[in-house]
CSV table of C-alpha atoms in Angstrom, one decimal:
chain,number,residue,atom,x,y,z
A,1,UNK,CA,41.4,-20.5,8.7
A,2,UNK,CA,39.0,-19.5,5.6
A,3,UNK,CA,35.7,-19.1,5.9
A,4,UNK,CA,32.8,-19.8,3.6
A,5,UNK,CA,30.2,-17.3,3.7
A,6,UNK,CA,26.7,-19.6,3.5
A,7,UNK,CA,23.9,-17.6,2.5
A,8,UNK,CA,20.2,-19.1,2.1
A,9,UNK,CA,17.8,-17.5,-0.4
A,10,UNK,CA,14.2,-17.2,-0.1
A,11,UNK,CA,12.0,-17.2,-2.7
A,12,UNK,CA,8.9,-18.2,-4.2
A,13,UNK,CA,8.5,-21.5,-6.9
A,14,UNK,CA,7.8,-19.4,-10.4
A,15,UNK,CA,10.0,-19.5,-12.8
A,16,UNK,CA,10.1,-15.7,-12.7
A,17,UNK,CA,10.8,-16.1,-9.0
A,18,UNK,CA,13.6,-18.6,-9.7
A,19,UNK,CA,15.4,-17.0,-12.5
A,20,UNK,CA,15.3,-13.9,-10.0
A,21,UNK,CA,16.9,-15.3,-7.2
A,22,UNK,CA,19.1,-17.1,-9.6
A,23,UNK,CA,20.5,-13.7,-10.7
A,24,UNK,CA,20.8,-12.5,-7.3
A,25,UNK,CA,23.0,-15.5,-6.4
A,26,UNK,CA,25.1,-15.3,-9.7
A,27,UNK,CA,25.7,-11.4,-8.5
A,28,UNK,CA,26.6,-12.5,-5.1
A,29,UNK,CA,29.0,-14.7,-6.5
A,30,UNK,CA,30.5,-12.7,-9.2
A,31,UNK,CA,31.1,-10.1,-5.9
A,32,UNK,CA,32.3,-12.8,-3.0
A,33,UNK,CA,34.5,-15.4,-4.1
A,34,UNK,CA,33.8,-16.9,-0.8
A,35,UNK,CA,30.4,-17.6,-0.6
A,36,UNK,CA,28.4,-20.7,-0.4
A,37,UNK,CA,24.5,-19.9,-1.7
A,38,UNK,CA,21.3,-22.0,-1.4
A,39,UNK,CA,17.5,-21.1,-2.4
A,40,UNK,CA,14.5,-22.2,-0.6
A,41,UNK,CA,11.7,-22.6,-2.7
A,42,UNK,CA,8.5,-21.4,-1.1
A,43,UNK,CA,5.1,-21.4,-1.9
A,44,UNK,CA,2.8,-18.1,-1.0
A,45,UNK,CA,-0.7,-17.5,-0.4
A,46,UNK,CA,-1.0,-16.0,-3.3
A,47,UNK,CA,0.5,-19.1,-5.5
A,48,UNK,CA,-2.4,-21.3,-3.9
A,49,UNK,CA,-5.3,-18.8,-5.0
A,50,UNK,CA,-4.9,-18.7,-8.3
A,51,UNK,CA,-8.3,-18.8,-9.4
A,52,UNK,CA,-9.6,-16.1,-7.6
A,53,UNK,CA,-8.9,-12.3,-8.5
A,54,UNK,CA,-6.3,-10.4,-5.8
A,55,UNK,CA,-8.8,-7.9,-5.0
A,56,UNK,CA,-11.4,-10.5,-4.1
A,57,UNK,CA,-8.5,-12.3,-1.8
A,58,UNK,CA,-7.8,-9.5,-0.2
A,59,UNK,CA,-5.1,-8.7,2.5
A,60,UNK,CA,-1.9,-7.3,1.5
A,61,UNK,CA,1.9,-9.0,1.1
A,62,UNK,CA,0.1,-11.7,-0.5
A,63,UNK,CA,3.4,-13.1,-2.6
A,64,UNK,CA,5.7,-12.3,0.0
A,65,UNK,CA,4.0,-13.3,3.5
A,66,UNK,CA,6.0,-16.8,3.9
A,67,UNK,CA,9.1,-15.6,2.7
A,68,UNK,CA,9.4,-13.2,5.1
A,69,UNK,CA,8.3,-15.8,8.2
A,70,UNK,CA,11.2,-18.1,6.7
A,71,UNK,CA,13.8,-14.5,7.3
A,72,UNK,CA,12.0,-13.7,10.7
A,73,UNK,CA,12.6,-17.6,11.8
A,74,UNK,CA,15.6,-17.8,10.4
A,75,UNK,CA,15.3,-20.1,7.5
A,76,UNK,CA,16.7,-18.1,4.9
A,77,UNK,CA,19.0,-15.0,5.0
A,78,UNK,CA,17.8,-13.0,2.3
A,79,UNK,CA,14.3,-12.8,0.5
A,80,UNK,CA,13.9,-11.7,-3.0
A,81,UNK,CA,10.7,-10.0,-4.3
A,82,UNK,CA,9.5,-8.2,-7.4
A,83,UNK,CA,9.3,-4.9,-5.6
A,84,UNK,CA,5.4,-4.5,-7.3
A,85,UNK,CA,4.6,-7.2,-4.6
A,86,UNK,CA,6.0,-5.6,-1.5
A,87,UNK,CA,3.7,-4.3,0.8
A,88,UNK,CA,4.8,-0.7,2.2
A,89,UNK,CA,4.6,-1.1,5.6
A,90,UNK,CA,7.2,-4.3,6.6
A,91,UNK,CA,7.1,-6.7,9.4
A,92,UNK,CA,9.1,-5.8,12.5
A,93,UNK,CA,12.9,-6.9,12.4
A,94,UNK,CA,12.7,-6.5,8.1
A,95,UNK,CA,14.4,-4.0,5.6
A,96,UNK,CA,14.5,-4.0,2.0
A,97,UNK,CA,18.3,-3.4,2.0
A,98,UNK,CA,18.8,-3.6,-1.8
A,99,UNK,CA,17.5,-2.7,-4.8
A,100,UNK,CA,18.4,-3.8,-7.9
A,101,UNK,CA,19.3,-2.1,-11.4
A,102,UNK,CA,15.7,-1.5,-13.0
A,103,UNK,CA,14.6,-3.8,-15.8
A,104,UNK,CA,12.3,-2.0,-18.5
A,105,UNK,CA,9.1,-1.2,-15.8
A,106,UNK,CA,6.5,-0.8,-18.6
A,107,UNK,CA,3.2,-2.5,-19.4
A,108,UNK,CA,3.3,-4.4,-22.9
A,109,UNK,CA,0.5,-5.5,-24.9
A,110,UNK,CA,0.5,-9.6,-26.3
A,111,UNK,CA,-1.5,-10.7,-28.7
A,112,UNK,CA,-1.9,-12.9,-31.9
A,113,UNK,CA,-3.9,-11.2,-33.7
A,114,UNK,CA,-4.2,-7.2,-32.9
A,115,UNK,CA,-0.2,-4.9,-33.5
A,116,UNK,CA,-2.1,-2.6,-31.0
A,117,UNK,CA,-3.7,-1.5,-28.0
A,118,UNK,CA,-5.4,1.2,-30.6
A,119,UNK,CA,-6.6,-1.6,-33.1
A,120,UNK,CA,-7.8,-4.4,-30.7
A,121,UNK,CA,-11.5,-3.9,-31.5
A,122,UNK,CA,-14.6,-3.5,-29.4
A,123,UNK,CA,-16.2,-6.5,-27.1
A,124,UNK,CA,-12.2,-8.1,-27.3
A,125,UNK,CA,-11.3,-9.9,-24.3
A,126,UNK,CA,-7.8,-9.0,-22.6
A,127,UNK,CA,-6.8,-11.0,-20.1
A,128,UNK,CA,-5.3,-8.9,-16.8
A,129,UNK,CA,-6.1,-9.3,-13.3
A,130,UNK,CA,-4.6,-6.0,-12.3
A,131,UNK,CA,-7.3,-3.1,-11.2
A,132,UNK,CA,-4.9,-0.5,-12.4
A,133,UNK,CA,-4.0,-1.6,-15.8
A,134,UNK,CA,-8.4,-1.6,-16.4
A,135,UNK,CA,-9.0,1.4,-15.0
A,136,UNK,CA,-6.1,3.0,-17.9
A,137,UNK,CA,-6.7,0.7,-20.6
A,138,UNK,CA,-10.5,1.6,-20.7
A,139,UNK,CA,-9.4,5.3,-21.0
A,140,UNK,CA,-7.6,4.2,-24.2
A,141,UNK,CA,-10.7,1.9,-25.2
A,142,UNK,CA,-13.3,2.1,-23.1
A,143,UNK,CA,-15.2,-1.0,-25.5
A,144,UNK,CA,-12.6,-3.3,-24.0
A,145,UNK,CA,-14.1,-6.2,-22.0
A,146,UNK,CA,-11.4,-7.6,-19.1
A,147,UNK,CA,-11.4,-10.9,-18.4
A,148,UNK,CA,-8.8,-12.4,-15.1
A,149,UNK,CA,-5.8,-13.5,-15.2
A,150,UNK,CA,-3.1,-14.8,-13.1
A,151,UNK,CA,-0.5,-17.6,-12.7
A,152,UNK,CA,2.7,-17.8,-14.0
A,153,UNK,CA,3.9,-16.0,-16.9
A,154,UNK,CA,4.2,-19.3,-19.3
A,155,UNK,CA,0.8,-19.8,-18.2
A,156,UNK,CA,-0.7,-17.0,-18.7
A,157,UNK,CA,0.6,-16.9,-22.7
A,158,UNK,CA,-0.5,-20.6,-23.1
A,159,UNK,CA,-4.2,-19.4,-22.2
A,160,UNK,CA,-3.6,-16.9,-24.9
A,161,UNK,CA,-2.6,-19.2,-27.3
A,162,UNK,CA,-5.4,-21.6,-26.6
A,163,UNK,CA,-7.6,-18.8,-27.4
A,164,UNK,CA,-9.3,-17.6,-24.2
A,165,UNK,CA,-8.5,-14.4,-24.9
A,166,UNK,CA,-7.9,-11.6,-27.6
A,167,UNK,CA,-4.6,-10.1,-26.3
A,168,UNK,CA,-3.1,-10.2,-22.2
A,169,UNK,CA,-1.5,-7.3,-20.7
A,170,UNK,CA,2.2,-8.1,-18.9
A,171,UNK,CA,4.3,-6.4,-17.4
A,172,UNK,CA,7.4,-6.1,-19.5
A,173,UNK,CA,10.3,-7.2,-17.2
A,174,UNK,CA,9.0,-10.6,-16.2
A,175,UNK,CA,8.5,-11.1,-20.5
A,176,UNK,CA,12.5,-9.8,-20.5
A,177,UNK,CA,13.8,-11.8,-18.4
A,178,UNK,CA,12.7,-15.3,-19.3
A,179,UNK,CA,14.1,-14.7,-22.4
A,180,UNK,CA,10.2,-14.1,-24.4
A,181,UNK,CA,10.8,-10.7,-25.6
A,182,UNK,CA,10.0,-12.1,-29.0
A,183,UNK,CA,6.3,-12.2,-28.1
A,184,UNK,CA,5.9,-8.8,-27.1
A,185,UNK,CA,3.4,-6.7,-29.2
A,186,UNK,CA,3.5,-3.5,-28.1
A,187,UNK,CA,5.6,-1.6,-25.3
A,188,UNK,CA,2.5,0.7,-23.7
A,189,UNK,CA,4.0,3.8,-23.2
A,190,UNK,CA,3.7,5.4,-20.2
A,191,UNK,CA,1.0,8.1,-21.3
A,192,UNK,CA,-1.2,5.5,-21.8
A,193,UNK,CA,-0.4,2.9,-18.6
A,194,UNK,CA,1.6,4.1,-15.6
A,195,UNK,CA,3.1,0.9,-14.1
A,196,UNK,CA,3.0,0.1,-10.6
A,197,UNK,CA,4.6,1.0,-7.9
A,198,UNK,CA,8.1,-0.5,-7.9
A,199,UNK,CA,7.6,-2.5,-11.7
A,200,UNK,CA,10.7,-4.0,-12.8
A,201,UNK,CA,12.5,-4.0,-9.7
A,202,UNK,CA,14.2,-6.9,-7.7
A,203,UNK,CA,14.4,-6.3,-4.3
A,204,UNK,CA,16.2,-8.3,-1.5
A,205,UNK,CA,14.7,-8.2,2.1
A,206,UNK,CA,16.9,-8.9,5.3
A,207,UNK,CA,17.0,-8.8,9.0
A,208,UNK,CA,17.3,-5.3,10.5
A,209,UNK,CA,19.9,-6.7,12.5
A,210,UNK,CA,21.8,-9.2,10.3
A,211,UNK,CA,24.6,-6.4,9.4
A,212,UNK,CA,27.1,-9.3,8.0
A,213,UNK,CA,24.1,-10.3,5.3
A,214,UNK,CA,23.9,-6.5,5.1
A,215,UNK,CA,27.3,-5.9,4.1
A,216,UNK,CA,27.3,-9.7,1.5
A,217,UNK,CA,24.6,-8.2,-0.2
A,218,UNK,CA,25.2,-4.2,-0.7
A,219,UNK,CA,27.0,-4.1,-3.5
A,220,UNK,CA,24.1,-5.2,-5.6
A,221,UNK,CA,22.1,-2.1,-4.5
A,222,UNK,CA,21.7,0.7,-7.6
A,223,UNK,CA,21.5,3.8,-6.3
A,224,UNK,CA,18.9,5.8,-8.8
A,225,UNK,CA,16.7,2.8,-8.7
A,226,UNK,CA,16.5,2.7,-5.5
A,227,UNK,CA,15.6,6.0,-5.1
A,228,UNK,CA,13.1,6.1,-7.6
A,229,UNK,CA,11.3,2.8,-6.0
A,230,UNK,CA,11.2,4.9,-2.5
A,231,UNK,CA,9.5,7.9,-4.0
A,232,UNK,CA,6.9,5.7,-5.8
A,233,UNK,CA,6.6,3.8,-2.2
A,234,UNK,CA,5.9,7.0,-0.2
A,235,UNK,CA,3.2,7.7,-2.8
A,236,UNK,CA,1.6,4.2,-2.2
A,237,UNK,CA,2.5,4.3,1.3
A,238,UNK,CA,0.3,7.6,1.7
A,239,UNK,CA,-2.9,6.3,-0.2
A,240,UNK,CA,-2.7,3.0,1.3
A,241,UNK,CA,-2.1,1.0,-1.8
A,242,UNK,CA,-1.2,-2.2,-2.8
A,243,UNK,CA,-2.2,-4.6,-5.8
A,244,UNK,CA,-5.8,-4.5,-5.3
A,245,UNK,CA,-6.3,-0.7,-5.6
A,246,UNK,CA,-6.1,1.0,-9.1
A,247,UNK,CA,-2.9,3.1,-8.1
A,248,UNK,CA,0.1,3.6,-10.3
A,249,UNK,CA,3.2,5.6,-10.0
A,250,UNK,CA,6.8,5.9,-11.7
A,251,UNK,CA,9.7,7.8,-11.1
A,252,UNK,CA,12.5,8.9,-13.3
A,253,UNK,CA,16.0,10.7,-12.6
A,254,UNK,CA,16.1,13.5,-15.2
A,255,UNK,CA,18.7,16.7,-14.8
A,256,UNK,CA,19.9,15.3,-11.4
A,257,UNK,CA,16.0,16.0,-10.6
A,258,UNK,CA,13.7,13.2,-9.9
A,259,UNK,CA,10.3,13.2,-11.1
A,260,UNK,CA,7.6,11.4,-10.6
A,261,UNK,CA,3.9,10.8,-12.1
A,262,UNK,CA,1.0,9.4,-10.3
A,263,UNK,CA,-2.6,8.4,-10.5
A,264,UNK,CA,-5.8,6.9,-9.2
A,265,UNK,CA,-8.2,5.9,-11.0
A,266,UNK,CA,-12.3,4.7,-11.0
A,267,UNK,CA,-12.0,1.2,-12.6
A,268,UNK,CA,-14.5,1.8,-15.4
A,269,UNK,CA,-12.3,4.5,-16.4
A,270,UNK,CA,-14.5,7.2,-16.2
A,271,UNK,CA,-12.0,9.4,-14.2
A,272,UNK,CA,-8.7,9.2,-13.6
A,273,UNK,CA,-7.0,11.7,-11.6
A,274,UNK,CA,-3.1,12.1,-12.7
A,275,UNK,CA,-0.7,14.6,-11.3
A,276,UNK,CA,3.3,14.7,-11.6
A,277,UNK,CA,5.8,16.4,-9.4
A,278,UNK,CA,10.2,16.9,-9.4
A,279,UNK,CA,11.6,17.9,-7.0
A,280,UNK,CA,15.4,17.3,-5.0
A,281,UNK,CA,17.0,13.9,-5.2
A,282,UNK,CA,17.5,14.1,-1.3
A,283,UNK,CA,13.5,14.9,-0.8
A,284,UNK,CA,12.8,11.9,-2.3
A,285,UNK,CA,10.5,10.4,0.5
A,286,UNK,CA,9.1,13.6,0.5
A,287,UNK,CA,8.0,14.1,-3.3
A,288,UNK,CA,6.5,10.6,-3.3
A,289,UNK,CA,3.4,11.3,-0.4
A,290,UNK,CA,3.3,15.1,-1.9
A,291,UNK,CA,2.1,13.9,-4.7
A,292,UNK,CA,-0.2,11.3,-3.1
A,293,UNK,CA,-1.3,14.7,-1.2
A,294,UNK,CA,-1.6,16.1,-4.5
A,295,UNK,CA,-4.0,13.6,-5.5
A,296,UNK,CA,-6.4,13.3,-2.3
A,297,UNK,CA,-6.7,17.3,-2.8
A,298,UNK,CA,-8.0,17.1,-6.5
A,299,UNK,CA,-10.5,13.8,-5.7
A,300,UNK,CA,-8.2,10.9,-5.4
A,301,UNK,CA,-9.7,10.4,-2.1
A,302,UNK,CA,-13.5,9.7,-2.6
A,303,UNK,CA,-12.5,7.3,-5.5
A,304,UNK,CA,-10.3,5.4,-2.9
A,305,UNK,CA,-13.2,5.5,-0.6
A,306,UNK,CA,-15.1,2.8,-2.9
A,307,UNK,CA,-12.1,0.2,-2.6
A,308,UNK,CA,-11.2,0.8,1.0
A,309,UNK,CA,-14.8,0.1,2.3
């Protein structure tokens, strides 16, 4: 007798969301032949907030909190997260089993009038909720004024459009893959804004012991990605980070050598501490919280100490 693999997808309502889980179901299909696939649609706390900054909501696993409860009850199979939104530390009985082929993980610029981060001039507004992309950007232009911004991605270029702001800062990925590349200004290189930790990676989250679901989904997992988005969590995981801290790391595999740059940062700029280390593709783990080491040892620690009160 055949059986039909039946897989249910947890994921949250954006259109970014969607489209993500859509590719992961359109991958699982392209590898099973025999596989019947459904997404769940959930709302997170952080969907409901939307006016509010994430730093002032506070908590951590904000945009993934209800889609793990839906794994842990057993509502849904899988979970799929951008892996920016993962908290380090998972909930009993969870894994990130899978990590997907990176999409480009920079910053980019949008705007309707300015080519440039370098040209938008002083007093502009730039929309971006995120401490860490302030806390760089103001070392590039430190006349910028931020204003917040969240939602979805649509909405966050309509309220650019509408003229609320001067430009909006996005990560690039989520711009990609809804098929609005054509609005991109600028790619920020990463001199200027390190990304955060795990940018432009889909992840899938699973039951420790669901090894079937384990073995459906692993051959979606890319290696190097993978092991970049653990060094950069080791780093996090050792500074206690998550989205409301100004944090930011990214790892590359160069010369069968992973390296990896990090940095905290004071949000008004005024210092930001930035250190980079390579080191062993099998130390991975290891390179990641030396680096966060790294950082404590040249400052990082007393800026963290404002954020963490």
């Amino acid at each position: 007798m055949h059986i039909v693999k039946k897989i249910k997808i947890a994921t949250r309502r954006s259109p970014l969301a969607i489209w993500q889980a859509e590719y992961v179901k359109k991958e699982l299909i392209r590898n099973h032949s025999d596989i019947e696939i459904q997404i769940v649609r959930i709302q997170t706390e952080g969907d409901r907030f939307l006016d509010a900054p994430l730093f002032d909501i506070g908590g951590k696993g904000l945009f993934i909190k209800e889609l793990e409860e839906a794994l842990l009850s057993k509502n849904a199979d899988i979970a799929v997260h951008s892996m920016k939104d993962v908290i380090v530390e998972l909930p009993k009985g969870l894994e990130i089993s899978v990590i997907m082929k990176r999409e480009d993980s920079r910053d980019v610029l949008i705007s309707n009038q300015y080519n440039s981060i370098a040209e938008i001039p002083d007093n502009s507004t730039v929309g971006t909720s995120s401490l860490r992309r302030q806390s760089q950007l103001k070392q590039v232009n430190s006349n910028i004024l931020f204003e917040g911004l969240r939602g979805n991605v649509e909405t966050r270029i309509g309220k650019l459009d509408d003229g609320k702001y001067d430009a909006i800062i996005l990560a690039a990925a989520g711009i990609i893959r809804l098929g609005l590349a054509e609005r991109i200004t600028e790619f920020i290189s990463f001199s200027h804004v390190l990304p955060a930790v795990g940018q432009g990676a889909i992840g899938i989250e699973c039951r420790t012991n669901d090894e079937t679901t384990q073995q459906l989904i692993a051959p979606l997992n890319d290696k190097d990605t993978s092991l970049c988005v653990l060094t950069e969590r080791a780093f996090s995981r050792r500074l206690n980070g998550g989205c409301q801290l100004p944090i930011a790391s990214h790892a590359v595999i160069e010369n069968n050598q992973i390296k990896v740059d990090g940095l905290v940062a004071r949000l008004d700029g005024s210092k930001v501490i930035r250190l980079q280390k390579i080191g062993e593709l099998e130390d991975a783990d290891k390179i990641g919280s030396s680096l966060a080491e790294a950082l404590l040892d040249n400052g990082a620690d007393a800026i963290l100490k404002d954020y963490l009160k």
